[in-house]
Amino acid sequence: MPRRVLIAPSVLSADFGELARACRAVEGMGGDFVHLDVMDGQFVPNLTFGPKAVADLRGVTGLPFDVHLMIERPESWVDRFIDAGADWLTIHLEATVHAQRVLAEIRRRGGKPGISIVPATPAEALSEVLDDADLVLVMTVNPGFGGQQLIPRTLRKVEALARTRAARGLGFLIEVDGGINRDTARSAVDAGADVIVAGSALFEAEDPAREV
Ligand code: DX5
Ligand code: ZN
């Protein structure tokens, strides 16, 4: 039976003056999660929004919020993003020494913990925290901006993680983010991705529902 692949449209490529409309659009185009990219200008060279925007958007749609924290010291922000309504809350392994503790804290607060790695980080670096994560986000570009090209080599990590998951009997979802579009989605899914993030491919499409 074919696997059901989930789609998480990223509103990073939407008009930030109309974020509420963008969240509704995600529903309209058939997205499964709303992917919200939080950037701090430190971990990545760009700034987006914080917990207030997430809280203000929470009432706009019933879809789960998939919040991707591209911020240093995410431990200082878990409470606020959970309170704001994050369902899935993903931190970067590279952004904190204490990733295991942060993942456990997200779970304790009722969120679904996610852990992400940038292209330069090997999949093996995740080994000690895989039991603590409900989602592993493999960045297929260097995070910070939408509209970049997928780095093909990153998909080997998706394959490796799928193998590790099976070998260890774990159940985390594998998500890919960056440069996913109608040309690259197939290779990501073939590699083992369960959740596909797409920003520019959907928000710049003439017919986003068709693109989904
Ligand atoms: C990039 C963000 C992505 C971004 C993807 O740092 O994490 O979620 O929105 O954009 P596209 O799909 O245009 O590469
Ligand atoms: Zn993202």
mmCIF file of C-alpha atoms and ligand atoms in Angstrom:
data_model
loop_
_atom_site.group_PDB
_atom_site.id
_atom_site.type_symbol
_atom_site.label_atom_id
_atom_site.label_comp_id
_atom_site.label_asym_id
_atom_site.label_seq_id
_atom_site.Cartn_x
_atom_site.Cartn_y
_atom_site.Cartn_z
ATOM 1 C CA MET A 1 0.000 0.000 0.000
ATOM 2 C CA PRO A 2 1.404 3.435 -0.846
ATOM 3 C CA ARG A 3 2.500 5.484 2.145
ATOM 4 C CA ARG A 4 0.525 8.630 2.872
ATOM 5 C CA VAL A 5 2.932 11.550 2.658
ATOM 6 C CA LEU A 6 1.998 14.615 4.673
ATOM 7 C CA ILE A 7 2.454 18.112 3.259
ATOM 8 C CA ALA A 8 3.457 21.025 5.481
ATOM 9 C CA PRO A 9 3.246 24.265 3.507
ATOM 10 C CA SER A 10 5.597 26.911 4.897
ATOM 11 C CA VAL A 11 4.160 30.405 5.146
ATOM 12 C CA LEU A 12 7.710 31.839 4.975
ATOM 13 C CA SER A 13 7.097 32.510 1.289
ATOM 14 C CA ALA A 14 3.693 34.136 1.908
ATOM 15 C CA ASP A 15 2.984 37.858 2.339
ATOM 16 C CA PHE A 16 3.806 38.577 6.024
ATOM 17 C CA GLY A 17 1.213 41.354 5.988
ATOM 18 C CA GLU A 18 -1.360 38.618 5.428
ATOM 19 C CA LEU A 19 -0.203 35.713 7.586
ATOM 20 C CA ALA A 20 -3.714 34.851 8.728
ATOM 21 C CA ARG A 21 -4.818 34.612 5.143
ATOM 22 C CA ALA A 22 -1.773 32.430 4.405
ATOM 23 C CA CYS A 23 -2.746 29.980 7.168
ATOM 24 C CA ARG A 24 -6.243 29.749 5.743
ATOM 25 C CA ALA A 25 -4.714 29.245 2.305
ATOM 26 C CA VAL A 26 -2.758 26.253 3.646
ATOM 27 C CA GLU A 27 -6.071 24.681 4.579
ATOM 28 C CA GLY A 28 -7.538 25.528 1.191
ATOM 29 C CA MET A 29 -4.654 24.000 -0.736
ATOM 30 C CA GLY A 30 -4.916 20.711 1.181
ATOM 31 C CA GLY A 31 -1.951 21.060 3.541
ATOM 32 C CA ASP A 32 -1.752 18.736 6.555
ATOM 33 C CA PHE A 33 0.289 21.018 8.861
ATOM 34 C CA VAL A 34 1.039 24.734 8.826
ATOM 35 C CA HIS A 35 4.849 25.026 8.884
ATOM 36 C CA LEU A 36 5.944 28.134 10.785
ATOM 37 C CA ASP A 37 9.615 29.177 10.480
ATOM 38 C CA VAL A 38 10.945 31.056 13.505
ATOM 39 C CA MET A 39 14.336 32.729 12.905
ATOM 40 C CA ASP A 40 16.399 34.777 15.344
ATOM 41 C CA GLY A 41 19.063 36.459 13.199
ATOM 42 C CA GLN A 42 21.718 34.471 15.138
ATOM 43 C CA PHE A 43 21.295 30.805 14.350
ATOM 44 C CA VAL A 44 20.334 31.826 10.815
ATOM 45 C CA PRO A 45 20.943 35.108 8.991
ATOM 46 C CA ASN A 46 17.297 36.140 8.908
ATOM 47 C CA LEU A 47 14.483 37.202 11.246
ATOM 48 C CA THR A 48 10.834 36.225 11.153
ATOM 49 C CA PHE A 49 8.379 36.190 14.044
ATOM 50 C CA GLY A 50 7.964 34.982 17.611
ATOM 51 C CA PRO A 51 5.385 33.389 19.888
ATOM 52 C CA LYS A 52 2.882 36.251 19.693
ATOM 53 C CA ALA A 53 2.439 35.791 15.957
ATOM 54 C CA VAL A 54 1.997 32.042 16.483
ATOM 55 C CA ALA A 55 -0.607 32.669 19.214
ATOM 56 C CA ASP A 56 -2.451 35.214 17.085
ATOM 57 C CA LEU A 57 -2.573 32.767 14.171
ATOM 58 C CA ARG A 58 -3.706 29.857 16.333
ATOM 59 C CA GLY A 59 -7.384 30.753 16.054
ATOM 60 C CA VAL A 60 -7.295 31.026 12.287
ATOM 61 C CA THR A 61 -7.112 27.318 11.435
ATOM 62 C CA GLY A 62 -7.621 23.954 13.064
ATOM 63 C CA LEU A 63 -4.603 22.455 11.270
ATOM 64 C CA PRO A 64 -1.674 21.395 13.468
ATOM 65 C CA PHE A 65 1.095 23.978 13.798
ATOM 66 C CA ASP A 66 4.516 22.603 12.867
ATOM 67 C CA VAL A 67 6.844 25.172 14.410
ATOM 68 C CA HIS A 68 10.471 25.076 13.219
ATOM 69 C CA LEU A 69 12.730 26.961 15.618
ATOM 70 C CA MET A 70 15.864 28.207 13.897
ATOM 71 C CA ILE A 71 17.040 29.952 17.051
ATOM 72 C CA GLU A 72 19.929 29.726 19.482
ATOM 73 C CA ARG A 73 19.190 28.404 22.973
ATOM 74 C CA PRO A 74 15.707 27.067 22.175
ATOM 75 C CA GLU A 75 15.386 25.988 25.839
ATOM 76 C CA SER A 76 14.500 29.578 26.716
ATOM 77 C CA TRP A 77 11.516 29.538 24.357
ATOM 78 C CA VAL A 78 9.816 26.146 24.723
ATOM 79 C CA ASP A 79 7.199 27.342 27.206
ATOM 80 C CA ARG A 80 6.226 30.350 25.171
ATOM 81 C CA PHE A 81 5.846 28.465 21.901
ATOM 82 C CA ILE A 82 3.870 25.656 23.549
ATOM 83 C CA ASP A 83 1.629 28.231 25.215
ATOM 84 C CA ALA A 84 1.238 29.949 21.837
ATOM 85 C CA GLY A 85 -0.214 26.747 20.373
ATOM 86 C CA ALA A 86 2.665 24.887 18.719
ATOM 87 C CA ASP A 87 1.664 21.235 18.219
ATOM 88 C CA TRP A 88 4.957 20.029 16.782
ATOM 89 C CA LEU A 89 7.935 21.946 18.098
ATOM 90 C CA THR A 90 11.259 21.341 16.355
ATOM 91 C CA ILE A 91 14.611 22.562 17.613
ATOM 92 C CA HIS A 92 18.027 22.347 15.986
ATOM 93 C CA LEU A 93 20.625 19.939 17.343
ATOM 94 C CA GLU A 94 23.272 22.561 16.539
ATOM 95 C CA ALA A 95 21.527 25.266 18.586
ATOM 96 C CA THR A 96 21.862 23.771 22.064
ATOM 97 C CA VAL A 97 24.193 21.524 24.027
ATOM 98 C CA HIS A 98 21.215 20.064 25.873
ATOM 99 C CA ALA A 99 18.979 18.887 23.033
ATOM 100 C CA GLN A 100 17.873 15.792 24.956
ATOM 101 C CA ARG A 101 16.620 17.881 27.858
ATOM 102 C CA VAL A 102 14.826 20.322 25.561
ATOM 103 C CA LEU A 103 13.055 17.491 23.713
ATOM 104 C CA ALA A 104 11.981 15.952 27.017
ATOM 105 C CA GLU A 105 10.691 19.333 28.151
ATOM 106 C CA ILE A 106 8.657 19.796 24.965
ATOM 107 C CA ARG A 107 7.073 16.392 25.569
ATOM 108 C CA ARG A 108 6.446 17.141 29.238
ATOM 109 C CA ARG A 109 4.609 20.307 28.185
ATOM 110 C CA GLY A 110 2.359 18.295 25.847
ATOM 111 C CA GLY A 111 4.066 19.118 22.541
ATOM 112 C CA LYS A 112 5.426 16.728 19.942
ATOM 113 C CA PRO A 113 9.205 17.132 20.015
ATOM 114 C CA GLY A 114 11.164 17.477 16.793
ATOM 115 C CA ILE A 115 14.901 17.606 16.199
ATOM 116 C CA SER A 116 16.533 19.058 13.097
ATOM 117 C CA ILE A 117 19.975 19.013 11.492
ATOM 118 C CA VAL A 118 21.521 21.362 8.906
ATOM 119 C CA PRO A 119 23.267 19.953 5.816
ATOM 120 C CA ALA A 120 26.710 19.962 7.524
ATOM 121 C CA THR A 121 25.583 17.745 10.422
ATOM 122 C CA PRO A 122 25.736 13.964 9.902
ATOM 123 C CA ALA A 123 22.677 11.850 10.659
ATOM 124 C CA GLU A 124 24.743 9.855 13.185
ATOM 125 C CA ALA A 125 24.918 12.948 15.409
ATOM 126 C CA LEU A 126 21.220 12.368 16.186
ATOM 127 C CA SER A 127 21.746 8.862 17.508
ATOM 128 C CA GLU A 128 21.455 9.689 21.226
ATOM 129 C CA VAL A 129 18.260 11.738 20.903
ATOM 130 C CA LEU A 130 16.228 9.685 18.438
ATOM 131 C CA ASP A 131 14.273 8.028 21.268
ATOM 132 C CA ASP A 132 13.208 11.459 22.491
ATOM 133 C CA ALA A 133 11.865 12.756 19.169
ATOM 134 C CA ASP A 134 8.509 12.319 17.424
ATOM 135 C CA LEU A 135 9.906 13.997 14.322
ATOM 136 C CA VAL A 136 13.319 14.345 12.708
ATOM 137 C CA LEU A 137 13.675 17.255 10.304
ATOM 138 C CA VAL A 138 16.446 16.863 7.765
ATOM 139 C CA MET A 139 17.214 20.278 6.295
ATOM 140 C CA THR A 140 17.727 19.857 2.570
ATOM 141 C CA VAL A 141 19.099 23.426 2.280
ATOM 142 C CA ASN A 142 21.034 25.612 4.709
ATOM 143 C CA PRO A 143 18.224 27.216 6.699
ATOM 144 C CA GLY A 144 17.421 30.911 6.608
ATOM 145 C CA PHE A 145 15.655 31.570 3.349
ATOM 146 C CA GLY A 146 12.993 30.144 1.087
ATOM 147 C CA GLY A 147 13.526 29.549 -2.599
ATOM 148 C CA GLN A 148 16.895 27.730 -2.419
ATOM 149 C CA GLN A 149 17.913 24.588 -4.296
ATOM 150 C CA LEU A 150 17.822 21.204 -2.589
ATOM 151 C CA ILE A 151 21.237 19.741 -1.793
ATOM 152 C CA PRO A 152 20.906 16.150 -3.124
ATOM 153 C CA ARG A 153 23.436 14.642 -0.714
ATOM 154 C CA THR A 154 21.147 15.457 2.253
ATOM 155 C CA LEU A 155 18.726 12.770 1.064
ATOM 156 C CA ARG A 156 21.246 10.090 1.989
ATOM 157 C CA LYS A 157 20.620 11.121 5.588
ATOM 158 C CA VAL A 158 16.907 10.558 5.082
ATOM 159 C CA GLU A 159 17.682 7.031 3.876
ATOM 160 C CA ALA A 160 20.031 6.412 6.790
ATOM 161 C CA LEU A 161 17.469 7.656 9.312
ATOM 162 C CA ALA A 162 14.747 5.462 7.823
ATOM 163 C CA ARG A 163 17.066 2.456 8.212
ATOM 164 C CA THR A 164 17.986 3.386 11.784
ATOM 165 C CA ARG A 165 14.336 3.868 12.671
ATOM 166 C CA ALA A 166 13.472 0.392 11.431
ATOM 167 C CA ALA A 167 16.500 -1.200 13.110
ATOM 168 C CA ARG A 168 15.691 0.403 16.469
ATOM 169 C CA GLY A 169 11.931 0.010 16.222
ATOM 170 C CA LEU A 170 11.291 3.733 16.606
ATOM 171 C CA GLY A 171 8.335 5.704 15.285
ATOM 172 C CA PHE A 172 9.483 9.244 14.547
ATOM 173 C CA LEU A 173 8.365 10.949 11.346
ATOM 174 C CA ILE A 174 11.040 12.062 8.906
ATOM 175 C CA GLU A 175 10.486 15.547 7.520
ATOM 176 C CA VAL A 176 12.398 17.329 4.754
ATOM 177 C CA ASP A 177 12.560 21.090 4.313
ATOM 178 C CA GLY A 178 14.115 23.268 1.628
ATOM 179 C CA GLY A 179 13.987 23.217 -2.141
ATOM 180 C CA ILE A 180 11.137 20.729 -2.298
ATOM 181 C CA ASN A 181 9.008 21.148 -5.392
ATOM 182 C CA ARG A 182 7.358 19.072 -8.123
ATOM 183 C CA ASP A 183 10.798 18.061 -9.449
ATOM 184 C CA THR A 184 12.451 17.081 -6.157
ATOM 185 C CA ALA A 185 9.555 15.766 -4.021
ATOM 186 C CA ARG A 186 9.701 12.293 -5.538
ATOM 187 C CA SER A 187 13.355 11.739 -4.611
ATOM 188 C CA ALA A 188 12.676 12.913 -1.039
ATOM 189 C CA VAL A 189 9.744 10.536 -0.661
ATOM 190 C CA ASP A 190 11.691 7.677 -2.253
ATOM 191 C CA ALA A 191 14.469 8.329 0.261
ATOM 192 C CA GLY A 192 11.933 7.886 3.064
ATOM 193 C CA ALA A 193 10.452 11.298 3.897
ATOM 194 C CA ASP A 194 7.038 11.192 5.589
ATOM 195 C CA VAL A 195 6.449 14.938 5.785
ATOM 196 C CA ILE A 196 7.331 17.403 3.069
ATOM 197 C CA VAL A 197 7.726 21.108 3.750
ATOM 198 C CA ALA A 198 7.282 23.398 0.772
ATOM 199 C CA GLY A 199 7.270 27.174 0.744
ATOM 200 C CA SER A 200 7.980 28.873 -2.548
ATOM 201 C CA ALA A 201 6.774 25.902 -4.601
ATOM 202 C CA LEU A 202 3.309 26.348 -3.118
ATOM 203 C CA PHE A 203 3.010 30.046 -2.345
ATOM 204 C CA GLU A 204 4.348 31.057 -5.727
ATOM 205 C CA ALA A 205 2.260 28.517 -7.624
ATOM 206 C CA GLU A 206 -0.609 29.645 -9.774
ATOM 207 C CA ASP A 207 -2.736 26.797 -8.421
ATOM 208 C CA PRO A 208 -1.361 25.766 -4.987
ATOM 209 C CA ALA A 209 -3.959 23.005 -4.501
ATOM 210 C CA ARG A 210 -2.830 21.362 -7.718
ATOM 211 C CA GLU A 211 0.789 21.771 -6.672
ATOM 212 C CA VAL A 212 0.053 20.034 -3.329
HETATM 213 C C1 DX5 B 1 14.160 27.554 5.280
HETATM 214 C C2 DX5 B 1 12.892 27.203 6.001
HETATM 215 C C3 DX5 B 1 11.908 26.556 5.105
HETATM 216 C C4 DX5 B 1 11.479 27.386 3.914
HETATM 217 C C5 DX5 B 1 11.473 26.471 2.746
HETATM 218 O O1 DX5 B 1 15.146 27.925 6.160
HETATM 219 O O2 DX5 B 1 13.131 26.345 7.095
HETATM 220 O O3 DX5 B 1 10.784 26.062 5.806
HETATM 221 O O4 DX5 B 1 10.232 27.984 4.037
HETATM 222 O O5 DX5 B 1 11.261 27.211 1.591
HETATM 223 P P1 DX5 B 1 11.331 26.553 0.155
HETATM 224 O O6 DX5 B 1 10.312 25.463 0.105
HETATM 225 O O7 DX5 B 1 11.017 27.704 -0.755
HETATM 226 O O8 DX5 B 1 12.727 26.035 -0.025
HETATM 227 ZN ZN ZN B 2 11.311 25.278 7.989
#
